[in-house]
Short mmCIF file of C-alpha atoms in Angstrom, two decimals:
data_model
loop_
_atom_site.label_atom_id
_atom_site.label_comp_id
_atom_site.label_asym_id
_atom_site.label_seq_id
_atom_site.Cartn_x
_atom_site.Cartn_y
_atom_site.Cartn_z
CA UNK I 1 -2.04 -72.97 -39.22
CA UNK I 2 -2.97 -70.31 -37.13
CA UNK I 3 -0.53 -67.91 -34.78
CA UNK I 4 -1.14 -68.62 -30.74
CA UNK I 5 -3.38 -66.24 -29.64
CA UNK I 6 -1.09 -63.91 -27.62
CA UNK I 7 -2.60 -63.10 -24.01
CA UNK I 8 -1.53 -59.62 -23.15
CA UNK I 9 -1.85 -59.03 -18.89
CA UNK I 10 -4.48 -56.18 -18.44
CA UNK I 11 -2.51 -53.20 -17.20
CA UNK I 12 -2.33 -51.68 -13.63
CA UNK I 13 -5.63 -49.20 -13.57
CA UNK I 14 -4.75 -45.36 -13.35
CA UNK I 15 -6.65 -43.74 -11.12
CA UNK I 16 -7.42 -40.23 -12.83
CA UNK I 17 -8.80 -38.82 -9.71
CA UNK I 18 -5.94 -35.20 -9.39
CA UNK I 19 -4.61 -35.56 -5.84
CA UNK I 20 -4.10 -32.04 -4.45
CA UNK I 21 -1.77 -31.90 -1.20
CA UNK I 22 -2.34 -28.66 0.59
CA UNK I 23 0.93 -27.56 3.03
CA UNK I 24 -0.70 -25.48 5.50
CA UNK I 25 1.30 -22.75 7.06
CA UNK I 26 1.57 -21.72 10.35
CA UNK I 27 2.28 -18.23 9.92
CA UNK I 28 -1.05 -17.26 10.59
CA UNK I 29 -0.84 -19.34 13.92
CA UNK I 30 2.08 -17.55 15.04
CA UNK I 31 0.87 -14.32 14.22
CA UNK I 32 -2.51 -14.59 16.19
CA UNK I 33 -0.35 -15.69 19.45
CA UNK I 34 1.60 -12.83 18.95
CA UNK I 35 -1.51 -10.21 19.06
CA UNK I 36 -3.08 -12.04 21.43
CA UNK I 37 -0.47 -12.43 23.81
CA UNK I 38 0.49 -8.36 23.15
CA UNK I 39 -3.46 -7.68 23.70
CA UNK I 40 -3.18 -9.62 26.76
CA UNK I 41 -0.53 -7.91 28.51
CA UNK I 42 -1.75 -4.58 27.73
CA UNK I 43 -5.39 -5.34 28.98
CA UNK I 44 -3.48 -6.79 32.29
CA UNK I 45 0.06 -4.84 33.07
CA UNK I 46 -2.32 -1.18 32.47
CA UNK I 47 -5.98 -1.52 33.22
CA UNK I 48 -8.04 1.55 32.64
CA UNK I 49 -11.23 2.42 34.21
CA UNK I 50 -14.53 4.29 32.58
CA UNK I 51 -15.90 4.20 29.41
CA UNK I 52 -14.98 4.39 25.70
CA UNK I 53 -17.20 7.31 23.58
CA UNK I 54 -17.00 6.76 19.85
CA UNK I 55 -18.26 9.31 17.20
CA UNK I 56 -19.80 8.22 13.80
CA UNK I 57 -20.38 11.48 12.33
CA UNK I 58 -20.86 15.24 12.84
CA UNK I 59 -23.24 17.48 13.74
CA UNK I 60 -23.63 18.83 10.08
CA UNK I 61 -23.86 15.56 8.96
CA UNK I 62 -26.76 15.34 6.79
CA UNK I 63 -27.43 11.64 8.09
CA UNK I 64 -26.14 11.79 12.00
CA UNK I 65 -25.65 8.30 13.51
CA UNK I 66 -25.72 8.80 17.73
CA UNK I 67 -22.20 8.25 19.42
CA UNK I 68 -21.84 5.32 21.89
CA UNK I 69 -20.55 4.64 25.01
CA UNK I 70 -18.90 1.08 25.80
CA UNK I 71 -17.27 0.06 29.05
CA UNK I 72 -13.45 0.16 27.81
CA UNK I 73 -11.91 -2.61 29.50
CA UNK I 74 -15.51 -5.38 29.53
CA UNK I 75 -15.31 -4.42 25.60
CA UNK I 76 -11.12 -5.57 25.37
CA UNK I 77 -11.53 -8.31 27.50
CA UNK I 78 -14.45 -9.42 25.41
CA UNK I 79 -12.33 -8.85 22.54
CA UNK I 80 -9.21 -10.70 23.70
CA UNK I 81 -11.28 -13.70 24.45
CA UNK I 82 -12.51 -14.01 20.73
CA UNK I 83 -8.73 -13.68 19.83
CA UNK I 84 -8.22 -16.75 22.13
CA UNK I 85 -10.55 -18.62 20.32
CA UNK I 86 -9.62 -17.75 16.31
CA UNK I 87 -5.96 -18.37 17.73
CA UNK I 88 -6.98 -21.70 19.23
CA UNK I 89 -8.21 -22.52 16.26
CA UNK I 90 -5.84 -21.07 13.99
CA UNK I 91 -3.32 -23.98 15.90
CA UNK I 92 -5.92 -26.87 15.49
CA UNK I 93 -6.41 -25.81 11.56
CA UNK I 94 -2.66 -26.22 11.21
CA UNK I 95 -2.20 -29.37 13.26
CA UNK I 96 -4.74 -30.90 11.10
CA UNK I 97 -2.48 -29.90 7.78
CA UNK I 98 -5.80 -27.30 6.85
CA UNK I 99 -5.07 -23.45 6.14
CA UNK I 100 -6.78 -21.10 8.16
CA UNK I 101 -9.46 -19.27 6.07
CA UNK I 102 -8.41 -15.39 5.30
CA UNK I 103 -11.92 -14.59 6.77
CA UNK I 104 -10.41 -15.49 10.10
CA UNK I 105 -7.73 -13.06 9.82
CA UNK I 106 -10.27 -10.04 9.36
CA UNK I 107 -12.30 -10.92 12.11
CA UNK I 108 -9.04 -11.35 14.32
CA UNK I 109 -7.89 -8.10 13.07
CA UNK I 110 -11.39 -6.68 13.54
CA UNK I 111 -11.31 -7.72 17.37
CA UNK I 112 -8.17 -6.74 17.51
CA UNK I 113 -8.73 -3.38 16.79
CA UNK I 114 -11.86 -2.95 19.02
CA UNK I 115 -10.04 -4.25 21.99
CA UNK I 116 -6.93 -2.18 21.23
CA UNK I 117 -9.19 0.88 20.57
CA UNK I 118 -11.74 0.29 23.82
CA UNK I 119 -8.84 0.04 26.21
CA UNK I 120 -7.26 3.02 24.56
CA UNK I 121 -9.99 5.69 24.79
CA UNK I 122 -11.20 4.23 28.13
CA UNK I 123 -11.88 7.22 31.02
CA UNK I 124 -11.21 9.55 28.10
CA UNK I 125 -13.26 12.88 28.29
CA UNK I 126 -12.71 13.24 24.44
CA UNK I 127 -15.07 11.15 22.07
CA UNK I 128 -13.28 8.47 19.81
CA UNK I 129 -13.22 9.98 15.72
CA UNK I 130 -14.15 7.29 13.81
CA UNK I 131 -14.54 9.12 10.48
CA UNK I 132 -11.79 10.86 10.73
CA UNK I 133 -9.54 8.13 11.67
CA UNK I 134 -10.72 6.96 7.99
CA UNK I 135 -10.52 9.82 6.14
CA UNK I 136 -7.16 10.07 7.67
CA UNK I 137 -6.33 6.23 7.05
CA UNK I 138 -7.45 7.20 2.98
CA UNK I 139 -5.06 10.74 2.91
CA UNK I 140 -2.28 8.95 4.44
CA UNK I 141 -2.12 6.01 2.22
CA UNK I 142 -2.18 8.45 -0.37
CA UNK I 143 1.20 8.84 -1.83
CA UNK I 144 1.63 5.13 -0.76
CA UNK I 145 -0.72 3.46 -3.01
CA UNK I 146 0.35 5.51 -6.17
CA UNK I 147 4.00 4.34 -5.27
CA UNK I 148 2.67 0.60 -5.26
CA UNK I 149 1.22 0.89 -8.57
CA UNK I 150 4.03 2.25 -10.05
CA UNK I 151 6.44 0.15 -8.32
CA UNK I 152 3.97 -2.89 -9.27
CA UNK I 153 3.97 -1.88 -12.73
CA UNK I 154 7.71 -1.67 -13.11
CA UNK I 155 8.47 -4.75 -11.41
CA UNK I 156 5.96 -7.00 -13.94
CA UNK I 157 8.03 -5.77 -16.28
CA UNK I 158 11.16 -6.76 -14.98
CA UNK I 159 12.59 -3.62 -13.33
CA UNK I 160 13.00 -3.48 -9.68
CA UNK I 161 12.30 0.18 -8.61
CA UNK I 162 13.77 0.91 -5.72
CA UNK I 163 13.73 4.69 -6.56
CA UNK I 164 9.99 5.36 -5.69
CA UNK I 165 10.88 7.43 -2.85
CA UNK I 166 13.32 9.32 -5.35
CA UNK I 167 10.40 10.16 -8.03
CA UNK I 168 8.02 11.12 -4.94
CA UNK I 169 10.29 13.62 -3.66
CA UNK I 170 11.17 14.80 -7.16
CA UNK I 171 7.22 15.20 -8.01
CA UNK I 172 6.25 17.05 -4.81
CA UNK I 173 9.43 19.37 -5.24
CA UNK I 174 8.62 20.51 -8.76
CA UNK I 175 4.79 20.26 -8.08
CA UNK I 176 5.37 22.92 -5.46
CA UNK I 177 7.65 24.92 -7.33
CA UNK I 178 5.58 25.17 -10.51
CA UNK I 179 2.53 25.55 -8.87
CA UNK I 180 3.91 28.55 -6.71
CA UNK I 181 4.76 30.06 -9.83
CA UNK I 182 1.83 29.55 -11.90
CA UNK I 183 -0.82 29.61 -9.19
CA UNK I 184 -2.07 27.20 -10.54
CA UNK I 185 -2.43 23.27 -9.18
CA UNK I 186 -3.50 21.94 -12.52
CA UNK I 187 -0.21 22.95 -13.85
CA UNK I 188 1.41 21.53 -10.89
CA UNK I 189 -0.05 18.32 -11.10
CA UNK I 190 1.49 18.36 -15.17
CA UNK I 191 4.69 19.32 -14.16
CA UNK I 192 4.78 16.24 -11.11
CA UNK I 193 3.59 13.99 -13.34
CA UNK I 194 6.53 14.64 -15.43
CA UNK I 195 9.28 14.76 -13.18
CA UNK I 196 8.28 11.12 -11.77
CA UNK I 197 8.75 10.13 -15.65
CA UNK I 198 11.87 12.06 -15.97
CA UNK I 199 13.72 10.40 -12.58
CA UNK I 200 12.09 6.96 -13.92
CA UNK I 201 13.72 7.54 -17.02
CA UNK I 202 16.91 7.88 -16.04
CA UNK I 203 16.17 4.60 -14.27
CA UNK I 204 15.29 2.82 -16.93
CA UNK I 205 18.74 4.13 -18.80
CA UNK I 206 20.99 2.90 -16.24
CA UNK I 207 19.09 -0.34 -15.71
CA UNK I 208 18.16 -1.34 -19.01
CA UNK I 209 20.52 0.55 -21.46
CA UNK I 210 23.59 0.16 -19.50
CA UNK I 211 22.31 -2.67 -17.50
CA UNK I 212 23.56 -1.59 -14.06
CA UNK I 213 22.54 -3.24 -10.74
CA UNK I 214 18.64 -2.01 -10.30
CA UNK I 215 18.93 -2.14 -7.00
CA UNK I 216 22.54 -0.17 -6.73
CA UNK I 217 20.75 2.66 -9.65
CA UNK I 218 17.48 3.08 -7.41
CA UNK I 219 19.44 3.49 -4.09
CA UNK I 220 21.56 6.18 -6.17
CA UNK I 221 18.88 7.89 -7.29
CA UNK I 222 16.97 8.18 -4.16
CA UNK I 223 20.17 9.74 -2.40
CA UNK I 224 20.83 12.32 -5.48
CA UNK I 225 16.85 13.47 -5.33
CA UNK I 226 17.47 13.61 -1.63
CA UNK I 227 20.36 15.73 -2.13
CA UNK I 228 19.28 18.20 -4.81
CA UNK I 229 15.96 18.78 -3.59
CA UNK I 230 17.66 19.74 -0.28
CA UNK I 231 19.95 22.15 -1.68
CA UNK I 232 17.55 23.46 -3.98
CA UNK I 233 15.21 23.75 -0.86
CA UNK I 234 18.12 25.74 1.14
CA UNK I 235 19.21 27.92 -1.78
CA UNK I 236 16.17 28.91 -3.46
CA UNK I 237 12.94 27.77 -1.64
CA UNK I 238 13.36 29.36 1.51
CA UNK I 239 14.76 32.57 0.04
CA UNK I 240 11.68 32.76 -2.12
CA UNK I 241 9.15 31.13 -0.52
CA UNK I 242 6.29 33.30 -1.76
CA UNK I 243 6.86 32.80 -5.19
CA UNK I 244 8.44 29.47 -4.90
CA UNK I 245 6.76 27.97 -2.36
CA UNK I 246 3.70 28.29 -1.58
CA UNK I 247 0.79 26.55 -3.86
CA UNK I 248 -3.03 26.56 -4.52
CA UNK I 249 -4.43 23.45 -3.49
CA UNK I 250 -6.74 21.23 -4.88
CA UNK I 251 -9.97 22.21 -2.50
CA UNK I 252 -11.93 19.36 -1.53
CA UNK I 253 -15.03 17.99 -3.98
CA UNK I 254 -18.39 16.35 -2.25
CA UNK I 255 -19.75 13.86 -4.57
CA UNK I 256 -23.51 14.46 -4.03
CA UNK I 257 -25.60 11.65 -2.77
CA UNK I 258 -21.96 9.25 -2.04
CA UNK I 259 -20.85 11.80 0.10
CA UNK I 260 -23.91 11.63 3.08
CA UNK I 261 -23.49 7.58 3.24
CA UNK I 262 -22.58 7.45 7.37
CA UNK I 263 -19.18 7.09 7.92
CA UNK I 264 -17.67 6.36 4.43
CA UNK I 265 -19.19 9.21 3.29
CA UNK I 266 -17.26 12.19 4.57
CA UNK I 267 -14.21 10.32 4.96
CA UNK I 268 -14.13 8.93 1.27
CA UNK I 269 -16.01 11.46 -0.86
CA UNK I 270 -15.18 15.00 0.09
CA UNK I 271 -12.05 14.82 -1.09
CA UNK I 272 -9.63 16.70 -3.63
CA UNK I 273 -9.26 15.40 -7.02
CA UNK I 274 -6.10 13.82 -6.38
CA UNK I 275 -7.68 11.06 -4.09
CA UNK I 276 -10.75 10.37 -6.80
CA UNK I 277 -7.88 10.09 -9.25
CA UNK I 278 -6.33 7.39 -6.80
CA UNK I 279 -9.90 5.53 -6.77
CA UNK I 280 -9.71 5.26 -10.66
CA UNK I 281 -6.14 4.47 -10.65
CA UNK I 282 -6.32 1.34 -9.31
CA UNK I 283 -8.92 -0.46 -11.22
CA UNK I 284 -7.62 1.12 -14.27
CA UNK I 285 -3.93 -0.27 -13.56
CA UNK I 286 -5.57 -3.31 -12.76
CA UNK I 287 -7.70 -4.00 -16.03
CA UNK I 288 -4.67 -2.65 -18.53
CA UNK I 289 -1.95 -5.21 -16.81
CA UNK I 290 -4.48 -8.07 -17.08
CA UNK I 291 -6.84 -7.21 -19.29
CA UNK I 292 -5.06 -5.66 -22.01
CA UNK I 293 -2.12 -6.33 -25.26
CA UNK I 294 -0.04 -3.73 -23.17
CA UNK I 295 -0.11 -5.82 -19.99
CA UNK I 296 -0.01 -9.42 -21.53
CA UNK I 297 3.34 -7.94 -22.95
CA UNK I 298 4.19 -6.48 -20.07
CA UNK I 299 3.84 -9.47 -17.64
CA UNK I 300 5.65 -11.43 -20.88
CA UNK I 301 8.71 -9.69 -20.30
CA UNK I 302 8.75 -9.68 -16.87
CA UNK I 303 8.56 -13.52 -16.67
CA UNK I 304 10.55 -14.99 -20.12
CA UNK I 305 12.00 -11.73 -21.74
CA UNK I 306 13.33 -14.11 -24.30
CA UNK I 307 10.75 -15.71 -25.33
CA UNK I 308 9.09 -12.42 -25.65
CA UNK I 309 11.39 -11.24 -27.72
CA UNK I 310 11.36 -14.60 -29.92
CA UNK I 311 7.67 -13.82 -30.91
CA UNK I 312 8.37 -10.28 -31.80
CA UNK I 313 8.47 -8.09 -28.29
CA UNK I 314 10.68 -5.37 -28.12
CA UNK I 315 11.64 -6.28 -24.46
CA UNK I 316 13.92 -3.13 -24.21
CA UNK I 317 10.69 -0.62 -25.64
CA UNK I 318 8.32 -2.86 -23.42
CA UNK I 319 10.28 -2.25 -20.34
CA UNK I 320 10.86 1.78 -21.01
CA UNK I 321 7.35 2.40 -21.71
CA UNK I 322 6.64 0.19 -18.46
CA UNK I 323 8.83 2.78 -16.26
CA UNK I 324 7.57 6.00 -17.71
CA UNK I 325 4.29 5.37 -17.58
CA UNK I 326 5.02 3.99 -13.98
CA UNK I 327 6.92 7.06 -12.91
CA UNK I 328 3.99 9.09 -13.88
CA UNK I 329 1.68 7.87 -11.75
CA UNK I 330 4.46 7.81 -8.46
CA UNK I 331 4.54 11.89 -9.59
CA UNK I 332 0.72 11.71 -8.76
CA UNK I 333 1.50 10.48 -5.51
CA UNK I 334 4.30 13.32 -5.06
CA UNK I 335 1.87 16.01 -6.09
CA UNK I 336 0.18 14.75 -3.08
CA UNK I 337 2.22 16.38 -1.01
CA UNK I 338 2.42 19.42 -1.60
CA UNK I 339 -1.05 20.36 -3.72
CA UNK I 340 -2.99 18.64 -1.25
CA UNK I 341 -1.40 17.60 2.69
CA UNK I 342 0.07 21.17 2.59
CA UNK I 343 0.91 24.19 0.26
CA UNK I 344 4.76 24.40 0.36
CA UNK I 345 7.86 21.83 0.54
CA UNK I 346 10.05 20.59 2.98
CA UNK I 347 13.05 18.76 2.84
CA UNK I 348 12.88 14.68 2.74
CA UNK I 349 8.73 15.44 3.13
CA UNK I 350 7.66 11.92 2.12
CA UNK I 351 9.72 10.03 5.04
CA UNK I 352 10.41 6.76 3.59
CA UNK I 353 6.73 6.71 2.34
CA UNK I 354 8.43 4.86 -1.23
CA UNK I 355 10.12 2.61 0.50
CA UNK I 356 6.64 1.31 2.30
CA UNK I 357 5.27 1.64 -0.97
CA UNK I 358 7.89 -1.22 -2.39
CA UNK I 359 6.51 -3.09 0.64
CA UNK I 360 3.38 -3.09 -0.23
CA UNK I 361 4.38 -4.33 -3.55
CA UNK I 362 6.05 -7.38 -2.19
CA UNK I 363 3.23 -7.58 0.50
CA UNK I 364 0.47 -7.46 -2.50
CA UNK I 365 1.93 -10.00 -4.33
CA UNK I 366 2.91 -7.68 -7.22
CA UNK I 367 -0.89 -7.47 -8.31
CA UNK I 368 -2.16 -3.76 -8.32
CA UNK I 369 -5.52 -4.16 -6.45
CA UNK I 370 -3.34 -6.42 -3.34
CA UNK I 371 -0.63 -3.56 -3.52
CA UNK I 372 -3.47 -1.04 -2.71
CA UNK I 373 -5.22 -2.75 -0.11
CA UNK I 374 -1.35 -3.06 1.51
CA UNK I 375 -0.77 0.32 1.04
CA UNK I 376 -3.82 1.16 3.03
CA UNK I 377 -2.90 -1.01 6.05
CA UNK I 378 -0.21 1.11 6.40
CA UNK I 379 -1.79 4.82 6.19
CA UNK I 380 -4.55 3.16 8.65
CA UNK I 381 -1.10 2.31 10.87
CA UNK I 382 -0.24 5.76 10.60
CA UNK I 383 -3.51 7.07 11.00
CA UNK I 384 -3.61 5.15 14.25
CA UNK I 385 -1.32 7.98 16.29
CA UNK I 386 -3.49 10.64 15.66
CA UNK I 387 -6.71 9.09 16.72
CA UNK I 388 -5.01 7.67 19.86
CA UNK I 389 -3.39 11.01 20.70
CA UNK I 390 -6.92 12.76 20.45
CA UNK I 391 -8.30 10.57 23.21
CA UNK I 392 -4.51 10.92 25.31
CA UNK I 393 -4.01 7.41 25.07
CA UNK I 394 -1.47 6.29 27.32
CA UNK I 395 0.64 4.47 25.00
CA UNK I 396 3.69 6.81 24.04
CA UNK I 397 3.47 8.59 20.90
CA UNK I 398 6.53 7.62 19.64
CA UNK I 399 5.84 3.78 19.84
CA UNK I 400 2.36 5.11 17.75
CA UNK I 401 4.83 6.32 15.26
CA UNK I 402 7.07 3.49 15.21
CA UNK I 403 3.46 1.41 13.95
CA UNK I 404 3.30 1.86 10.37
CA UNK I 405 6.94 0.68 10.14
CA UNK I 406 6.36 -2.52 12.48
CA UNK I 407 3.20 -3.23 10.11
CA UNK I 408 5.68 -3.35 7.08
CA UNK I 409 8.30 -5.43 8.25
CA UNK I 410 5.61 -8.17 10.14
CA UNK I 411 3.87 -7.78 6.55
CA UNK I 412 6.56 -8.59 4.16
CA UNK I 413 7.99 -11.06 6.78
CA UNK I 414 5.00 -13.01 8.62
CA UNK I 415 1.57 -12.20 6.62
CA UNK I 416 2.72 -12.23 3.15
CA UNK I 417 2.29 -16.21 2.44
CA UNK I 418 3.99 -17.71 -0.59
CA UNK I 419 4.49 -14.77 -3.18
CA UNK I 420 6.82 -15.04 -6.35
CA UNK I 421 8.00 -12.08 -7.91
CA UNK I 422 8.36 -11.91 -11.59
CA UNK I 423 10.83 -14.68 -13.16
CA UNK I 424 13.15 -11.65 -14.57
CA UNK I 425 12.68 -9.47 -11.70
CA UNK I 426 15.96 -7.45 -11.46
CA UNK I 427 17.56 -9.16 -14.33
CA UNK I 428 18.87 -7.14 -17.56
CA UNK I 429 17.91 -8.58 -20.53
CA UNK I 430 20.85 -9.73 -23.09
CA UNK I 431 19.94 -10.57 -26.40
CA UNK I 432 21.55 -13.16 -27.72
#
């Protein structure tokens, strides 16, 4: 006789549709009001009368593009009204639980700056420089993006590198004093490059030999450079300054053909070799971290340095090979200073410049390209003073200079969306 058949109840279906939730922020929201509102009240608490001349390119230009006049204040009212609108919508796009595209935030920032810049120059008898206000947005940011991709670098491998501003100082104070002595800025440029490793190394021995707060050894470090460039500067620099201090600089290089595109042109290719070596730095940094052994087993021991080490890593080598080759390319940035800007030092010449360049780390996300882009923003910031002072804007000069710093802390703070730093950030690795 057979067994009952046994009736087994058909089970609930599974739907194997992926549900994705998207959490939109409102960070974007708040920070359109913000400009708008500050657009606002500078377009109605100081109107200015007659017209805003901007200038595209120079008379030896081989390609001359004609400069144009705009009514100042039509222009920033015009301006502030399309802020209105991306900000209205900005508000709707969040009430309705959607993110507000990033495309939105370069127009904003686009109209932004055309408002803030028509209102500025408005009754102005000098013409607005728009190439150099990008040439000087590109020599400003410099020192800053080689600081980024060094401090990027060192922080995907688990080392927090607070000492940028340290290795700068260190780079541009034996770049000067080498070069001075050798007349030459090749040599300089060696001898920066070397001194960035050097004060990176002695990073990297406190943080991962000894395993000594990063943070604490970085601060430490940027205090001692501080210090014994300073004294060195007193004692020997000034005393010698013709055969200490004063370098050859790297003369400027037009790239034929690139260098007579309007606009970009002159401000982005006749420049030293310094600032082409910052255009290759930054895809190169980019393909070797992601692209790369070297930078899978970087990012490896920045995220799980034991499991790194499980598969055969040498987190410890990783980590000191990450720093050196990171504090070479912040002495790039140093040599900035003074083989290119100018030909001698002075004390505490970079002014908190590697301390904006760790911004722009944590702005970029920790990704190389992102880091760049950041560090950018904040030489156009700077830029920004000079261009405003040519036309005798009447916003005070010192709330001009005050920009680049107000641009880092709303960046890190308000336009830096969800970012993670590296799982081992900061953390010294114990082997167990």
């Amino acid at each position: 006789m057979s067994a009952p058949a046994v009736v087994v109840p058909d089970e609930a279906p599974v739907s194997s549709t992926l549900r994705h939730v998207t959490v939109a922020s409102k960070k974007f929201a708040v920070v359109f009001t913000v400009m708008t509102v500050v657009l606002g009240l500078i377009a109605l608490l100081a109107p200015r009368e007659g017209n805003t001349k901007f200038r595209f390119s120079a008379e030896t230009d081989r390609i001359v593009i004609p400069s144009i006049s705009v009514p100042g204040m039509q222009v920033a009212w015009v301006c502030l009204a399309i802020l209105v609108v991306l900000t209205i919508v900005s508000w709707l796009l969040y009430l309705a639980q959607r993110p507000t595209p990033w495309y939105a935030g370069i127009v904003f920032a686009l109209a932004f700056l055309a408002g803030f810049l028509a209102w500025g120059g408005a009754g102005s008898v000098s013409d607005f420089p728009v190439v150099r206000l990008v040439s000087a947005s590109v020599l400003l940011a410099v020192p800053i993006v080689f600081g980024a991709l060094g401090g990027a670098i060192g922080e995907k491998a688990g080392v927090v590198n607070i000492a940028i501003e340290g290795q700068l100082l260190a780079s541009a104070f034996v770049a000067a004093v080498v070069g001075s002595i050798t007349k030459n800025p090749w040599v300089g440029l060696f001898a920066a490059v070397l001194a960035g490793a050097l004060v990176a190394l002695v990073l990297g021995l406190f943080a991962i030999t000894y395993r000594v707060n990063q943070v604490i050894v970085g601060v430490v470090l940027n205090v001692l450079v501080l210090g014994l460039t300073s004294f060195m500067y007193v004692q020997l620099l000034v005393k010698e300054a013709d055969t200490l201090n004063k370098t050859i600089r790297f003369p400027a290089i037009a790239i034929p053909v690139l260098s007579d595109i309007p606009i970009i042109g002159p401000a982005l290719f006749r420049q030293s070799i310094i600032v082409y070596l910052m255009y290759l730095a930054v895809p190169l940094v980019w393909f070797a971290m992601y692209r790369t052994r070297w930078g899978l087993r970087l990012r490896a021991v920045g995220e799980h340095p034991l499991a790194a080490d499980t598969v055969g890593i040498k987190v410890e080598r990783t980590r000191y090979r990450a720093l050196v080759i990171a504090g070479a390319i912040v002495g790039i940035g140093g040599a900035y200073y003074t083989l290119v800007s100018v030909s001698a030092f002075n004390k505490n010449m970079t002014a908190g410049a590697g301390f904006i360049a760790l911004a722009a780390v944590i702005f970029g996300k920790w990704d190389p390209v992102r880091a760049a882009m950041a560090a950018l923003l904040f030489g156009f910031a700077s830029a920004l003073e000079g261009a405003m002072s040519v036309v005798g804007s009447p916003v005070p000069s010192q709330f001009m200079l005050m920009l680049p710093y107000v641009v880092t802390l709303a960046a890190v703070a308000g336009l830096v969306g969800r970012s993670r730093a590296p799982a081992a950030d900061g953390e010294p690795y114990v082997k167990e």
